[in-house]
Short mmCIF file of C-alpha atoms in Angstrom, two decimals:
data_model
loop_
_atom_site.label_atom_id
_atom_site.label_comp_id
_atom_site.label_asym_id
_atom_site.label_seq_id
_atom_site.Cartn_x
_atom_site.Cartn_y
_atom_site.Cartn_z
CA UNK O 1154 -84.11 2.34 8.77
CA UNK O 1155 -80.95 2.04 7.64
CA UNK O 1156 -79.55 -1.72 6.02
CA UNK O 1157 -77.98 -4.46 8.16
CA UNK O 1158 -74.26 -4.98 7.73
CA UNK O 1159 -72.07 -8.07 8.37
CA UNK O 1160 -69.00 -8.62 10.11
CA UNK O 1161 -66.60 -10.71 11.31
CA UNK O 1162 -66.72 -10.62 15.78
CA UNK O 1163 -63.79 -10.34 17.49
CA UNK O 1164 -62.96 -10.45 21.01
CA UNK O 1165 -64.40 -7.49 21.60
CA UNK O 1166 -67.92 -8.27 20.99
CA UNK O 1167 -67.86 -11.47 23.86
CA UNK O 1168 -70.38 -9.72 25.86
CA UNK O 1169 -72.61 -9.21 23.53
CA UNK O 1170 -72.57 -11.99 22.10
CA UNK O 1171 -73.24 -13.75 25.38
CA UNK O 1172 -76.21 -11.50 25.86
CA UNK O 1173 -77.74 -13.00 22.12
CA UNK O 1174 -77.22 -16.43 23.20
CA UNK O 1175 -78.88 -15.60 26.80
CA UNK O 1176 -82.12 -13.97 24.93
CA UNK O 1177 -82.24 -16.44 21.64
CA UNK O 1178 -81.80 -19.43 23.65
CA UNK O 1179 -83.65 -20.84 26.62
CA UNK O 1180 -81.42 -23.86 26.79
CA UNK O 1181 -78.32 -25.48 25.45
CA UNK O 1182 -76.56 -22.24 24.58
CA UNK O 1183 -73.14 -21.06 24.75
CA UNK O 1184 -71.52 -20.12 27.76
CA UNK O 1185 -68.71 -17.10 27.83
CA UNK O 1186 -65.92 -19.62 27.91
CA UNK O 1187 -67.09 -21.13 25.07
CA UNK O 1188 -67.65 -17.79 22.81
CA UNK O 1189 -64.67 -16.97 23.78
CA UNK O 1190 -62.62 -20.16 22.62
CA UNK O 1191 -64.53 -19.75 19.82
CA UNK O 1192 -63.64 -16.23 18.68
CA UNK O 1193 -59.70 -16.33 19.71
CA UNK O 1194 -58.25 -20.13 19.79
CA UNK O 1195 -60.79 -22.08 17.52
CA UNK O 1196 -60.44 -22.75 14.07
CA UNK O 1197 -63.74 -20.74 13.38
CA UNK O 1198 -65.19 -17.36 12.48
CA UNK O 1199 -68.37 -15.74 14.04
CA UNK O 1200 -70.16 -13.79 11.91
CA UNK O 1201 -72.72 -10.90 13.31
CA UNK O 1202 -75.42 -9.04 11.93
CA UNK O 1203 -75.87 -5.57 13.02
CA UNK O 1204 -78.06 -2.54 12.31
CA UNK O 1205 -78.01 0.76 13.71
CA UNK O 1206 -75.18 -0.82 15.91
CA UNK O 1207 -77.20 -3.41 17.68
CA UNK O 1208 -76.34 -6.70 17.56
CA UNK O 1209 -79.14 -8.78 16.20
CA UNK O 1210 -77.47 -12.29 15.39
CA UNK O 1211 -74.58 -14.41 15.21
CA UNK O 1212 -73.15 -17.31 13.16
CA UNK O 1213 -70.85 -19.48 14.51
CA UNK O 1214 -68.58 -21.25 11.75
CA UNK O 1215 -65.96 -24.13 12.03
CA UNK O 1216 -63.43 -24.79 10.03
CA UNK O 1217 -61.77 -28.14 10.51
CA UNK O 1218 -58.65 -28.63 8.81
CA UNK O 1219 -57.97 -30.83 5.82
CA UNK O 1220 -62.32 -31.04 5.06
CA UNK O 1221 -63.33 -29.96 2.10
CA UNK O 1222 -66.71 -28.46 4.51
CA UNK O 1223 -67.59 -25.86 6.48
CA UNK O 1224 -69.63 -26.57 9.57
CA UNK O 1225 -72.27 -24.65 10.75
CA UNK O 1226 -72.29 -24.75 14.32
CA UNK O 1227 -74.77 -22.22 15.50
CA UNK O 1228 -76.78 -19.49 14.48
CA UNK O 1229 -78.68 -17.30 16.65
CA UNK O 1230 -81.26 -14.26 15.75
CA UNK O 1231 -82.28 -11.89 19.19
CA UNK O 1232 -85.95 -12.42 19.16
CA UNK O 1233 -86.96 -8.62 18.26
CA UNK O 1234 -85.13 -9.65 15.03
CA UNK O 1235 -86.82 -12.55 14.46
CA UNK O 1236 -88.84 -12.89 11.59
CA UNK O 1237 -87.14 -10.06 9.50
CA UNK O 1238 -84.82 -11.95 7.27
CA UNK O 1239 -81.69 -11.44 9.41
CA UNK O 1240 -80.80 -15.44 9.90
CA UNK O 1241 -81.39 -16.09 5.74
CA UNK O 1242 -79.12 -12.76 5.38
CA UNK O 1243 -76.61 -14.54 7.87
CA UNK O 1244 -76.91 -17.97 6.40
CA UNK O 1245 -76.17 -16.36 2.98
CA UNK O 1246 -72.95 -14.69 4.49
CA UNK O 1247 -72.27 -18.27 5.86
CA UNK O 1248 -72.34 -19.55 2.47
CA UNK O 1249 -70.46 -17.04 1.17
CA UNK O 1250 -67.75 -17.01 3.84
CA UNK O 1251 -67.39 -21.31 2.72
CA UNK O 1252 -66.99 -20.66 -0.98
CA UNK O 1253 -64.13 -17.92 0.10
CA UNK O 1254 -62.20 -20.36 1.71
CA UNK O 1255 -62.40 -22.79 -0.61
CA UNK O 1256 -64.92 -25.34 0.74
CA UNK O 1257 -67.33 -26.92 -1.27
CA UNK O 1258 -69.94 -27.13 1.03
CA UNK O 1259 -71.46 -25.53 4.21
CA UNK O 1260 -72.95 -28.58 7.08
CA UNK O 1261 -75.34 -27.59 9.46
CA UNK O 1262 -75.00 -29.03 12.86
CA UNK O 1263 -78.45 -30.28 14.32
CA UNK O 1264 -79.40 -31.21 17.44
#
């Protein structure tokens, strides 16, 4: 099986991306409106994880300007993924993705 890759979503990848949140989340989850504010006006990135070109999570970073943070605003694995590393691969990329833009650290929002 080949290795999962990271990328950054664009506007492009809204409906999937809406599909993940439907099957990861039974409540409280994104609507379309809300991806999509999120991958073309926001000051955020998404980040997927893919392998053999399925979509098999999503981070959702923001970027506020002026903080000296990242924010972690979501994260969601599809539940066949689940259990295979894929949201500690993503929160690494997360990480990553802070320390590129200069941050010195990465907040998780809880609810």
């Amino acid at each position: 099986m080949p290795q999962p890759t990271i990328r950054l979503a664009s506007q492009h990848d809204l409906d999937q991306l809406l599909k993940l949140e439907l099957s990861a989340f039974a409540a409280d989850r994104f609507t379309d409106d809300q991806i999509e504010y999120l991958l073309t006006r926001a000051r955020s990135s998404v980040l997927l994880v893919e392998q053999s070109g399925r979509l098999l999570g999503a981070a959702y970073l923001l970027w506020r300007r002026g903080s000296k943070a990242g924010r972690l605003y979501s994260i969601a694995i599809s539940p066949e993924a689940q259990g295979r590393g894929m949201g500690a691969l993503l929160l690494k990329e997360c990480e990553r993705e802070t320390a590129v833009r200069g941050r010195e650290h990465l907040l998780l929002e809880v609810r």
